[in-house]
Short mmCIF file of N, CA and C and ligand atoms in Angstrom, two decimals:
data_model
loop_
_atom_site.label_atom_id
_atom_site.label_comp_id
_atom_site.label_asym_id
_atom_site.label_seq_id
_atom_site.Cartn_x
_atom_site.Cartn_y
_atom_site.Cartn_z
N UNK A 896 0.84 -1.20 0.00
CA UNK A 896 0.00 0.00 0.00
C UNK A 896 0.87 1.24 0.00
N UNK A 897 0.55 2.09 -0.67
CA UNK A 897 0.99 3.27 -0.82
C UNK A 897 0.56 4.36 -0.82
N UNK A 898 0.68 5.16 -0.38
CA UNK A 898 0.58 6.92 0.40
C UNK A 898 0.52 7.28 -0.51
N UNK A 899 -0.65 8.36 -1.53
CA UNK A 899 -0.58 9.15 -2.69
C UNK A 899 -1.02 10.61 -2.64
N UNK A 900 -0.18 11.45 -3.34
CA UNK A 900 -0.54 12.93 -3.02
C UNK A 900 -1.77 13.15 -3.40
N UNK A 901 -2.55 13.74 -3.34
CA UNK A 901 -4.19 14.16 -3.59
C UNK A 901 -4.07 15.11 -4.09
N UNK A 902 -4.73 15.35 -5.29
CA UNK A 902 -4.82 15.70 -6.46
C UNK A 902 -5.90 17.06 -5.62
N UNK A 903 -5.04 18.23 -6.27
CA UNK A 903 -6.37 19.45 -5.53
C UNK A 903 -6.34 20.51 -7.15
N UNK A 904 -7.61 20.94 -6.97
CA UNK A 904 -8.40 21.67 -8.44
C UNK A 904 -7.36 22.60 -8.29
N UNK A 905 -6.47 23.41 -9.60
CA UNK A 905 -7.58 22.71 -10.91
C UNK A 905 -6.80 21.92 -11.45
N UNK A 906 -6.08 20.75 -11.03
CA UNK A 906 -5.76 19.57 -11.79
C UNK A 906 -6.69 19.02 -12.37
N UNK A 907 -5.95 18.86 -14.09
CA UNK A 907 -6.94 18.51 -15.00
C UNK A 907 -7.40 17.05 -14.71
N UNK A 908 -6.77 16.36 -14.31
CA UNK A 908 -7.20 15.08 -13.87
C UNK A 908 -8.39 14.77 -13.12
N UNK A 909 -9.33 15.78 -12.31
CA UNK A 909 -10.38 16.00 -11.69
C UNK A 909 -11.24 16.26 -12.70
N UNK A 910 -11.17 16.86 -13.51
CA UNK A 910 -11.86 17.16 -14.62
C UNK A 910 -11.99 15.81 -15.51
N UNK A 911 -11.19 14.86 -15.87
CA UNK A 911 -11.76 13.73 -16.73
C UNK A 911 -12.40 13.00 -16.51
N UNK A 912 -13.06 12.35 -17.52
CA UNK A 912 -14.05 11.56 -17.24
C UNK A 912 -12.95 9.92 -17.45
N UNK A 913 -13.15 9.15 -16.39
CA UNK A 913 -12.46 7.79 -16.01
C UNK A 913 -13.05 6.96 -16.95
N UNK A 914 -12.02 5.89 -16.89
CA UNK A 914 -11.94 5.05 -17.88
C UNK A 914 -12.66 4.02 -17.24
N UNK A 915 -13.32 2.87 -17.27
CA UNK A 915 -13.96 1.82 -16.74
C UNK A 915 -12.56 1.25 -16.64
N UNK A 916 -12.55 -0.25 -15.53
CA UNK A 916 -11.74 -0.84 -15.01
C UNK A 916 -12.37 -2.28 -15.57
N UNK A 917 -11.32 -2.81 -17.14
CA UNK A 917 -11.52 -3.74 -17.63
C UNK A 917 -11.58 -4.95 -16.66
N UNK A 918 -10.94 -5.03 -16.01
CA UNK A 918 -11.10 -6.66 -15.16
C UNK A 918 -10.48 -6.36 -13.67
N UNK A 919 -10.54 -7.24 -12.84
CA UNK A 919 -9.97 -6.98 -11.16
C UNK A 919 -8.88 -7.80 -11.14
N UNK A 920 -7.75 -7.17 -11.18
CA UNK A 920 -6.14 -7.80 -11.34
C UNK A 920 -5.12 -7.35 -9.92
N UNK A 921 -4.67 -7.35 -9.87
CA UNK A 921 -3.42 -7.08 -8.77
C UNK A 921 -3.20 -5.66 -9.15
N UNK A 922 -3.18 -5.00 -10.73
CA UNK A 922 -3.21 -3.88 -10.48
C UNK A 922 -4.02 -3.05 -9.61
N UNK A 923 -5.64 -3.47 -9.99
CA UNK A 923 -6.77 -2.77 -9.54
C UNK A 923 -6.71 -3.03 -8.34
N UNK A 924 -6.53 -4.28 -7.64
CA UNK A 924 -6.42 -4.24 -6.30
C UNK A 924 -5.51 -3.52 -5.34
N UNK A 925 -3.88 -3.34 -6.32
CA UNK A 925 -3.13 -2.45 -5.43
C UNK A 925 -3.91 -0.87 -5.42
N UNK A 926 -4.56 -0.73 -6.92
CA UNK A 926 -5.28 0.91 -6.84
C UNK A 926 -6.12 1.00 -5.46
N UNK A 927 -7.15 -0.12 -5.27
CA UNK A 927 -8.08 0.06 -4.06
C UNK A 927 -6.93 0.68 -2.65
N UNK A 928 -6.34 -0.50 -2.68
CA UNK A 928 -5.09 -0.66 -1.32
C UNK A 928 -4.47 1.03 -1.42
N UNK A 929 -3.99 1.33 -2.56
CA UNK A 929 -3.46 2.60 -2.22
C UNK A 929 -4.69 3.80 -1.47
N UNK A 930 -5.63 3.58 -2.13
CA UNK A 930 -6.85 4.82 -2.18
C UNK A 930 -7.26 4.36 -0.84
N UNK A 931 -7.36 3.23 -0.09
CA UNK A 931 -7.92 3.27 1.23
C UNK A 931 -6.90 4.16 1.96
N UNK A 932 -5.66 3.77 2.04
CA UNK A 932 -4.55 4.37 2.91
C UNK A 932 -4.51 5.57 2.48
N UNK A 933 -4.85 6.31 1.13
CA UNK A 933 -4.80 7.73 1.29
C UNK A 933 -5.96 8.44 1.77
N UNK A 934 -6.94 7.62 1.51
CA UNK A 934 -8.53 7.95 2.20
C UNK A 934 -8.02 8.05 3.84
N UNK A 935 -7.89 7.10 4.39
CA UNK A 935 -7.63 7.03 5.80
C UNK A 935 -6.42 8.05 6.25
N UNK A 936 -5.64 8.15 5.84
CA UNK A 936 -4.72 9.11 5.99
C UNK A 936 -5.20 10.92 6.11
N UNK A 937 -6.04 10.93 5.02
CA UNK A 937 -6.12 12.57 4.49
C UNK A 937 -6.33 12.89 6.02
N UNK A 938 -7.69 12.61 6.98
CA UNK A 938 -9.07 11.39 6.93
C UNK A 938 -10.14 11.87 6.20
N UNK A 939 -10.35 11.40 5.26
CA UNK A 939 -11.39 11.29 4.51
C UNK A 939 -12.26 10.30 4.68
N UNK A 940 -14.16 10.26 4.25
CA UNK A 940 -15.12 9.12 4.40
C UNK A 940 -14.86 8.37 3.14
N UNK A 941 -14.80 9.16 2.04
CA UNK A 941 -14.50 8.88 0.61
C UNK A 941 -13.47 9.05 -0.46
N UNK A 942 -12.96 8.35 -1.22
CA UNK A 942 -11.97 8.75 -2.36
C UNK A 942 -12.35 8.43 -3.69
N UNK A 943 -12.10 8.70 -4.90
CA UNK A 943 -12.51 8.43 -6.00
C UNK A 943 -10.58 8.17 -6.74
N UNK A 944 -10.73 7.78 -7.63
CA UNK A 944 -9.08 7.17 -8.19
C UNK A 944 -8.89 8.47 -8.91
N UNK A 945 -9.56 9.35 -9.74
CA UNK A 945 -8.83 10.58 -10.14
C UNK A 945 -8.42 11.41 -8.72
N UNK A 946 -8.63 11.44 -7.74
CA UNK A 946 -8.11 12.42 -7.15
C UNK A 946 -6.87 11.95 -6.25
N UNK A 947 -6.19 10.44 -6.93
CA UNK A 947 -5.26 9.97 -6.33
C UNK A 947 -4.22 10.02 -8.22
N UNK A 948 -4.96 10.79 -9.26
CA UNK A 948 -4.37 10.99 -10.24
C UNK A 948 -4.78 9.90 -11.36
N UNK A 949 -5.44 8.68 -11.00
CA UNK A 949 -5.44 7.91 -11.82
C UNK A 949 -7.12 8.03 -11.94
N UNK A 950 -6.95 7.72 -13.72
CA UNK A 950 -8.47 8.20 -14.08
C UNK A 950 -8.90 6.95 -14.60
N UNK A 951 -9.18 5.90 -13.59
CA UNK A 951 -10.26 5.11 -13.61
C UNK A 951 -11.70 4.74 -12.56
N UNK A 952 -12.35 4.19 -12.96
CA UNK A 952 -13.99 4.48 -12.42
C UNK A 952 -13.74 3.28 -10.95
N UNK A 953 -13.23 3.70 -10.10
CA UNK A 953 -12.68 3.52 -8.81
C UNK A 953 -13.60 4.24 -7.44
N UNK A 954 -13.80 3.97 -6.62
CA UNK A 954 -14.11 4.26 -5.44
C UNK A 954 -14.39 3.47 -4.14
N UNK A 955 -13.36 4.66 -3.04
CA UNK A 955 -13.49 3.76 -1.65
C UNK A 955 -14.48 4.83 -0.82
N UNK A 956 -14.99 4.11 0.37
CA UNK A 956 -15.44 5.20 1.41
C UNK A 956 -15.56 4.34 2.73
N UNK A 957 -15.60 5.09 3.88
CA UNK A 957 -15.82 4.44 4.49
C UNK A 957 -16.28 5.52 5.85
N UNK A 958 -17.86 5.30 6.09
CA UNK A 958 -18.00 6.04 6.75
C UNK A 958 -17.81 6.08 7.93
N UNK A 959 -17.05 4.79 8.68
CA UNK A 959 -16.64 4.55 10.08
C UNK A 959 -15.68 5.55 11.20
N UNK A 960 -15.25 6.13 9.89
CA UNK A 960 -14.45 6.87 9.99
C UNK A 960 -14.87 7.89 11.28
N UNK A 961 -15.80 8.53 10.81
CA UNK A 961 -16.60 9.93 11.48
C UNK A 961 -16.65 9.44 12.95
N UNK A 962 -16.81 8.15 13.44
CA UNK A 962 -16.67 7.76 14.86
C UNK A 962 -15.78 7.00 15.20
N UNK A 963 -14.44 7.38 14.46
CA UNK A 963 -13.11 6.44 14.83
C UNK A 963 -13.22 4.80 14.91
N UNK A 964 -14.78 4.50 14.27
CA UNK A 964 -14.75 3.44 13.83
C UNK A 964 -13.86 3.02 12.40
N UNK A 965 -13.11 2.92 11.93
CA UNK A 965 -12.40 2.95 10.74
C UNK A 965 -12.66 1.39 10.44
N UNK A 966 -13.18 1.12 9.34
CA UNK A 966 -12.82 -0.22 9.09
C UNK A 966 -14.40 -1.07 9.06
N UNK A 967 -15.59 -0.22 9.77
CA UNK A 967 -16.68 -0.21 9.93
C UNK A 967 -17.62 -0.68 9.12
N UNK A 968 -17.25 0.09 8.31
CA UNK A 968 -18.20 -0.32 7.18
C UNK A 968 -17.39 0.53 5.42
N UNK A 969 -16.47 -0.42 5.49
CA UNK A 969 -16.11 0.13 4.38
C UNK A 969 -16.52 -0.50 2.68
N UNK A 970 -16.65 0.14 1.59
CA UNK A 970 -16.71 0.05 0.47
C UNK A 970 -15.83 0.47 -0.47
N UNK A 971 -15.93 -0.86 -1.03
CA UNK A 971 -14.56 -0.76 -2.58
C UNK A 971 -15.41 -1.22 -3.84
N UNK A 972 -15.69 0.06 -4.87
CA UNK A 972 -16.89 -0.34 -5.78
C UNK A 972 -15.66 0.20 -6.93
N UNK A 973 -15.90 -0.95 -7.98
CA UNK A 973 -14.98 -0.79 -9.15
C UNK A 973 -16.58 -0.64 -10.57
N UNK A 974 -16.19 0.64 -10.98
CA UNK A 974 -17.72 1.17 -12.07
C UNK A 974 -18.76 0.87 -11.50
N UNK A 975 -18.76 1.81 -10.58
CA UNK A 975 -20.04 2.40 -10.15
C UNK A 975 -20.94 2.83 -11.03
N UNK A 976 -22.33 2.84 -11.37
CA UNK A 976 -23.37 3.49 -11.60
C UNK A 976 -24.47 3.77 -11.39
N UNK A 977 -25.14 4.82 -11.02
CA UNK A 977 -26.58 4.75 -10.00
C UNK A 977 -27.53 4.72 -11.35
N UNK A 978 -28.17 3.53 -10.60
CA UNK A 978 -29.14 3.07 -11.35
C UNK A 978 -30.50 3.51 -11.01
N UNK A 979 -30.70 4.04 -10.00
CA UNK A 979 -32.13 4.93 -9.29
C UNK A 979 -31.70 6.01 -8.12
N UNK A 980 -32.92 6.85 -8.85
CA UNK A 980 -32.70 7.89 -7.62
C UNK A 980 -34.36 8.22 -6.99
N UNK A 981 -34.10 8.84 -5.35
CA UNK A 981 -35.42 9.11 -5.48
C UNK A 981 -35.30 10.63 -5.68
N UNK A 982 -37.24 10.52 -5.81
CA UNK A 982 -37.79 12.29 -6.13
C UNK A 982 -36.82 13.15 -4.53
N UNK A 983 -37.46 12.36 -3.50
CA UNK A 983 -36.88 13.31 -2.24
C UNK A 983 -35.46 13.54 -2.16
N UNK A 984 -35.03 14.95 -1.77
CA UNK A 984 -34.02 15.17 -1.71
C UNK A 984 -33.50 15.41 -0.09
N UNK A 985 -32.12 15.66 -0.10
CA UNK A 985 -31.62 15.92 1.11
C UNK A 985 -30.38 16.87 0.89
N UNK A 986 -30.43 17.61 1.77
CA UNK A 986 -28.94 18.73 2.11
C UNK A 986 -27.76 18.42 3.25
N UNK A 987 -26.57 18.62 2.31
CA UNK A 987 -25.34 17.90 3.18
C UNK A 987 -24.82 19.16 2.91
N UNK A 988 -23.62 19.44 4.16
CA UNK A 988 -22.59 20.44 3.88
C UNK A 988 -21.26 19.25 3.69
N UNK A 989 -20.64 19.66 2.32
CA UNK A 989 -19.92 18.79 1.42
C UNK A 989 -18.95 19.41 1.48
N UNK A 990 -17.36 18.73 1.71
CA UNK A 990 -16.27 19.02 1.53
C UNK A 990 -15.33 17.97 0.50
N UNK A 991 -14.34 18.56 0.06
CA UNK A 991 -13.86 17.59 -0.74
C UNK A 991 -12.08 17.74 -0.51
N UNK A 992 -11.66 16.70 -0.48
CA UNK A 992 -9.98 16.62 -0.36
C UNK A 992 -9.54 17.21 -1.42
N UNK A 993 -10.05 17.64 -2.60
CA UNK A 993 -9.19 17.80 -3.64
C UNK A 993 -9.59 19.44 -3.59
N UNK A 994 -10.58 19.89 -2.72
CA UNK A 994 -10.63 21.17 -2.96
C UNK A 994 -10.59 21.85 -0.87
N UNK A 995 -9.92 21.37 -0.84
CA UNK A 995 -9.06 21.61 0.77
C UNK A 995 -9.54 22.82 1.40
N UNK A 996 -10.16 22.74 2.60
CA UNK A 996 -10.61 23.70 3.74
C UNK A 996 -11.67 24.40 3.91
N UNK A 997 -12.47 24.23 2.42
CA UNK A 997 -13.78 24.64 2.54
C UNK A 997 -15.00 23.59 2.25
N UNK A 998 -16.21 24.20 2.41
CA UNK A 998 -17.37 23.02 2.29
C UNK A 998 -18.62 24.09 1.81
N UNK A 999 -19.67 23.09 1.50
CA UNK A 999 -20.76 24.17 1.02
C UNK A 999 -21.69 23.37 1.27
N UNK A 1000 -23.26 23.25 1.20
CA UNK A 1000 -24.51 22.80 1.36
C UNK A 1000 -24.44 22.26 -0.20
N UNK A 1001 -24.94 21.15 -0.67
CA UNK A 1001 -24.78 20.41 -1.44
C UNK A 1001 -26.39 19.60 -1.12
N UNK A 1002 -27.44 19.81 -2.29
CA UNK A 1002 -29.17 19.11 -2.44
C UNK A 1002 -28.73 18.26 -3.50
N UNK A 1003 -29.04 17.38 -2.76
CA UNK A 1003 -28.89 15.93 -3.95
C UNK A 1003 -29.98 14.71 -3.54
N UNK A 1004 -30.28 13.84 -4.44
CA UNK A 1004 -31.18 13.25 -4.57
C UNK A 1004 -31.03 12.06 -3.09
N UNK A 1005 -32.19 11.72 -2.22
CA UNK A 1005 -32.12 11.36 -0.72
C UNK A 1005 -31.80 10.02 -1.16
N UNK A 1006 -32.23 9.17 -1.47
CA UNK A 1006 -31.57 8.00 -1.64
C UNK A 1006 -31.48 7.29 -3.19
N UNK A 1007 -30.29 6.51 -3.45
CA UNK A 1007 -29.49 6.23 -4.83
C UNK A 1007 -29.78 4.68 -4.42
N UNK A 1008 -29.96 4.07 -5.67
CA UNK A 1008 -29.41 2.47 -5.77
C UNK A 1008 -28.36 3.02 -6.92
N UNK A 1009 -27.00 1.59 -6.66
CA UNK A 1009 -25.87 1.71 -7.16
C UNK A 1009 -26.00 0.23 -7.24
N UNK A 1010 -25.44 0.35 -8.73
CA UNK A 1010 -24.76 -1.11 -8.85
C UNK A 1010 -22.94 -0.98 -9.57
N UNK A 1011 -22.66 -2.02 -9.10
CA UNK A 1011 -21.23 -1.70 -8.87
C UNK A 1011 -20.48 -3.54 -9.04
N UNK A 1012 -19.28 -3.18 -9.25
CA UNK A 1012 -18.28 -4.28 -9.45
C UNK A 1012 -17.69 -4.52 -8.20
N UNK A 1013 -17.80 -5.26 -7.08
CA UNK A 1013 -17.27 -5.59 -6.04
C UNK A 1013 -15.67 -6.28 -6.00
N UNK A 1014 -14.62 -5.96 -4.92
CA UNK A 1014 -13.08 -6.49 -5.42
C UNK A 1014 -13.48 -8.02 -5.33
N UNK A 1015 -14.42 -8.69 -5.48
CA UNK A 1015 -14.01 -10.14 -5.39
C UNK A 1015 -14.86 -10.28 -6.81
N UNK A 1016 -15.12 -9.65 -7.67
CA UNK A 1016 -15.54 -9.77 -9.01
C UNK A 1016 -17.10 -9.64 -9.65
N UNK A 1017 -17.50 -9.57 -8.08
CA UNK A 1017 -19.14 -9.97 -8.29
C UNK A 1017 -19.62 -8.67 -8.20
N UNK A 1018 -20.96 -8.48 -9.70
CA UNK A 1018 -21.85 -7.58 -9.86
C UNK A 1018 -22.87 -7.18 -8.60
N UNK A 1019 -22.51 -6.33 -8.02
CA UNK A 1019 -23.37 -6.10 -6.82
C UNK A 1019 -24.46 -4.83 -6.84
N UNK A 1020 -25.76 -4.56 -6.29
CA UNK A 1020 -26.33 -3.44 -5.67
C UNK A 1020 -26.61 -3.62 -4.81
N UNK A 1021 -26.55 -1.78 -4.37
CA UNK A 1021 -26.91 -1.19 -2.88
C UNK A 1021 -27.82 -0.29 -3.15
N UNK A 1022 -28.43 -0.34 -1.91
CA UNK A 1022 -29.31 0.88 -1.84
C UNK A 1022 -28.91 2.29 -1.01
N UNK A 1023 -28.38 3.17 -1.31
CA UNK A 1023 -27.82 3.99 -0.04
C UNK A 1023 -29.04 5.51 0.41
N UNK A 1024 -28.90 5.80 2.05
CA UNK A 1024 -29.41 6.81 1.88
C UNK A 1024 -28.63 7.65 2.81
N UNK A 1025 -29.02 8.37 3.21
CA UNK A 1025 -28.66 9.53 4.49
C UNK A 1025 -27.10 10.23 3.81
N UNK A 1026 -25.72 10.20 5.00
CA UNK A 1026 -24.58 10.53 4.35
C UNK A 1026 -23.82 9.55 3.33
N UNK A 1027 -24.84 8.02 3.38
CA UNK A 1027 -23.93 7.16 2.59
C UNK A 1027 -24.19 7.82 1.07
N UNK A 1028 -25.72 8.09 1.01
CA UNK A 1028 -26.32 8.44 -0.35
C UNK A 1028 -25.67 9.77 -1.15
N UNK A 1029 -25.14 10.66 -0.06
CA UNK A 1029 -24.33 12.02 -0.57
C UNK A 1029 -23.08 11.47 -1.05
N UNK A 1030 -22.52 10.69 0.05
CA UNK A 1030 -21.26 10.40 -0.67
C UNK A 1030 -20.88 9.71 -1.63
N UNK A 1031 -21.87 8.52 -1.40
CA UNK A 1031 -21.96 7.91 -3.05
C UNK A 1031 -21.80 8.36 -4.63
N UNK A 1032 -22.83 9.14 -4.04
CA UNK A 1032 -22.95 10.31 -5.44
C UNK A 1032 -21.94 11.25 -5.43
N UNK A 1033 -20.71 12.00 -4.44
CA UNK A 1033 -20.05 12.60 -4.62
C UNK A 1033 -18.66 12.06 -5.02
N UNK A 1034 -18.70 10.48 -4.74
CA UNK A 1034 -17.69 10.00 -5.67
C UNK A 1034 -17.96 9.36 -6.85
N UNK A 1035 -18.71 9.33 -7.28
CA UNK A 1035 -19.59 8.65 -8.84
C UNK A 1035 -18.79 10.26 -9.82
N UNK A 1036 -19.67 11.32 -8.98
CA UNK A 1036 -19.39 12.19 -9.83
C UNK A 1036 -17.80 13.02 -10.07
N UNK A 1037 -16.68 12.31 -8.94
CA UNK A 1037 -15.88 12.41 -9.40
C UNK A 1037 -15.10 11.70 -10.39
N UNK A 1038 -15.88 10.47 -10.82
CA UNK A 1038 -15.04 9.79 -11.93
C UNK A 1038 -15.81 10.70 -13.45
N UNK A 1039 -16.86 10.85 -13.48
CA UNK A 1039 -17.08 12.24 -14.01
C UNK A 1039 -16.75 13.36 -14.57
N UNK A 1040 -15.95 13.99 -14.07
CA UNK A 1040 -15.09 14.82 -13.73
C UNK A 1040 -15.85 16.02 -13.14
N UNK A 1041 -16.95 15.76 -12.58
CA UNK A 1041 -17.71 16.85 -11.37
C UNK A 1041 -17.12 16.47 -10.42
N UNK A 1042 -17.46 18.16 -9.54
CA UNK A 1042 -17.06 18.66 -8.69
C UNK A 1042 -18.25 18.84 -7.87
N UNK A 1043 -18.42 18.72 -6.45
CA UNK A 1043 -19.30 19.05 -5.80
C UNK A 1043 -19.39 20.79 -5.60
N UNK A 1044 -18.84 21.39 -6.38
CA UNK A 1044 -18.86 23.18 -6.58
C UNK A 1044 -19.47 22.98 -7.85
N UNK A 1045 -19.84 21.99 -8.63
CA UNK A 1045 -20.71 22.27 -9.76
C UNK A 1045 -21.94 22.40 -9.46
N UNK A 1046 -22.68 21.68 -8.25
CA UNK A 1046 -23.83 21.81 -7.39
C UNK A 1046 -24.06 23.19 -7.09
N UNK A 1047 -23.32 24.04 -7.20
CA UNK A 1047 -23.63 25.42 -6.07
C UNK A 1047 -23.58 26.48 -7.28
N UNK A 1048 -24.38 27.70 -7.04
CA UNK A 1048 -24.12 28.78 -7.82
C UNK A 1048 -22.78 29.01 -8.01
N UNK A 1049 -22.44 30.11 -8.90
CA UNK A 1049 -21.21 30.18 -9.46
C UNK A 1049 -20.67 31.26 -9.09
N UNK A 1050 -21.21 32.10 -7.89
CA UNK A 1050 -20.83 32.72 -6.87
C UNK A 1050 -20.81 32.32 -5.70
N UNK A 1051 -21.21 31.54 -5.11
CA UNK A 1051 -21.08 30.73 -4.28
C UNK A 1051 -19.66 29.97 -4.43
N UNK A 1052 -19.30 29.35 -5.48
CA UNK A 1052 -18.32 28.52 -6.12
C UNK A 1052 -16.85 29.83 -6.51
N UNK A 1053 -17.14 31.01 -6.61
CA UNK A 1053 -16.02 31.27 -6.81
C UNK A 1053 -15.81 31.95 -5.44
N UNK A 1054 -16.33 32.17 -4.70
CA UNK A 1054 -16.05 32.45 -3.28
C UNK A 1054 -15.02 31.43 -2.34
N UNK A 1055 -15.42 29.98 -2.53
CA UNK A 1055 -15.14 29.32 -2.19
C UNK A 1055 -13.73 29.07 -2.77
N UNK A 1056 -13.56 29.07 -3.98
CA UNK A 1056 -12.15 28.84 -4.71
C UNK A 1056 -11.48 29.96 -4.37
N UNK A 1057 -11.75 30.94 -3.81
CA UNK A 1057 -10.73 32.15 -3.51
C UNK A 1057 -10.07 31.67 -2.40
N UNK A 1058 -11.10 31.53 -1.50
CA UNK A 1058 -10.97 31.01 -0.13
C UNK A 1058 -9.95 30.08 0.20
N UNK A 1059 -10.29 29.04 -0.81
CA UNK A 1059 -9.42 27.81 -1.00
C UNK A 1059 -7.69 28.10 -0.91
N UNK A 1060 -7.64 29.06 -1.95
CA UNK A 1060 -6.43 29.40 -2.52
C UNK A 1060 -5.55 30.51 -1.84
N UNK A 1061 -6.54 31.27 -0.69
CA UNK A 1061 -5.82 32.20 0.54
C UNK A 1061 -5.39 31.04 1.30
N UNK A 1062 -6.30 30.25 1.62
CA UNK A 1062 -5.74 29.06 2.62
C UNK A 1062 -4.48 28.38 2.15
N UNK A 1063 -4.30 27.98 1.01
CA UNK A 1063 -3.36 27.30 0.82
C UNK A 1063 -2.11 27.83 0.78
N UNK A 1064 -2.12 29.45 0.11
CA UNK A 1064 -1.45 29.91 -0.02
C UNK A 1064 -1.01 30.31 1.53
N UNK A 1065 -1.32 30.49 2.09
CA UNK A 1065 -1.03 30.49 3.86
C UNK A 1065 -0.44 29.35 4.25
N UNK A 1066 -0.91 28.15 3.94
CA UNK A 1066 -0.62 26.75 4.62
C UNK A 1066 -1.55 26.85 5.47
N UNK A 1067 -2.88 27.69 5.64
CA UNK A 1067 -3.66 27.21 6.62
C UNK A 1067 -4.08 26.10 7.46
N UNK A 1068 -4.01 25.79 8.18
CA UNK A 1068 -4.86 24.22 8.65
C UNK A 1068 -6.28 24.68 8.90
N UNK A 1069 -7.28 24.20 8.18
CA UNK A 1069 -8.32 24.63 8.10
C UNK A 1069 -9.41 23.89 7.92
N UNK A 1070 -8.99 22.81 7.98
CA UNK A 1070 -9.58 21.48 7.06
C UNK A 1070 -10.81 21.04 7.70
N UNK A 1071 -12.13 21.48 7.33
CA UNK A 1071 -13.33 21.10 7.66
C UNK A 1071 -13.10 19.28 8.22
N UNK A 1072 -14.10 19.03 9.21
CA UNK A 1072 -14.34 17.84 10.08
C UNK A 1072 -14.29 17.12 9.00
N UNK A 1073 -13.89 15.87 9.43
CA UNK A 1073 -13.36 14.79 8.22
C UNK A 1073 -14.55 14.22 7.83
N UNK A 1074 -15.83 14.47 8.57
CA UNK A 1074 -17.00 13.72 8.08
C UNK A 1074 -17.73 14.52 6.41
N UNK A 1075 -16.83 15.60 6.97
CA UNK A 1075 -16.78 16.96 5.27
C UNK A 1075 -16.30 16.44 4.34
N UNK A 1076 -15.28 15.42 4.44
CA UNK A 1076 -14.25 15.43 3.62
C UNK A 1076 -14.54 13.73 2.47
N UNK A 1077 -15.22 14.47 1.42
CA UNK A 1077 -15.75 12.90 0.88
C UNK A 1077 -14.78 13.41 -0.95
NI1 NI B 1580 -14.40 14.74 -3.30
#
């Protein structure tokens, strides 16, 4: 397993749209292995494989995290795609590792079914709702190449990218609660 720098906007690599993950090999499995340890590391609930630079349709999360449960309930979905959404919606304040120290209110659809490629090969669905259902969808849409600032007005969104970029440029430590950080 290996430690990977996290990819922060505007690396174009956030912006592409990922490649599907032809088969589950030792490569794909070291990709998972790396993306948990950088997930767990940042601490992040969620990671997507572009924001560890590699643009395939990858994602870990694990929301155990938020109560130092780590290990809790984690998920490794290789081509993800939500296959249902409902009408009801719900509001999360959303942070993202690749866009460091800020967060915004983020309305997205309340609960998703996903079906997905599981690491032991098998075609699986879930049904997710509450923070699993935000985050789901906030790493789907990073293989995408959305941004959870595509959700928000575009003043809202450039507020936030200013923000971003005083912080960094500071070295701020600023880093919204890790349960932000999907
Ligand atoms: Ni993110």
């Amino acid at each position: 397993m290996t430690l990977v720098p996290i990819r922060i906007v505007p690396d174009p690599v956030l912006r592409a749209k990922a490649a599907p993950i032809a088969k589950i090999d030792r490569v794909a499995e070291s990709l998972l292995d790396d993306m948990l340890q950088t997930m767990y590391d940042a601490p992040g609930i969620g990671l997507a494989a572009p924001q560890i630079g590699v643009s395939l349709r990858a994602i870990v999360m694990d929301l155990g995290i938020r109560e130092d449960r780590a290990g809790a309930e984690v998920w490794q979905m290789i081509n993800p795609e939500i296959i249902g959404r409902s009408d009801e919606e719900s509001a999360y304040e959303e942070g993202c590792l690749s866009i460091p120290g800020v967060a915004a209110e983020v309305i997205r659809p309340a609960t998703v079914r996903v079906r997905y490629l599981a690491r032991n090969g098998k075609t699986e669905e879930m049904e997710a709702s509450g923070l699993l259902a935000t985050c789901v969808q906030h790493e789907i849409d990073h293989l995408n190449g959305v941004l959870y600032i595509d959700h928000i007005s575009k003043l809202k969104r450039d507020v936030l990218l200013r923000k971003m970029k005083k912080l960094l440029a500071e070295k701020a430590d600023d880093t919204p609660e890790r349960e932000h950080n999907l």
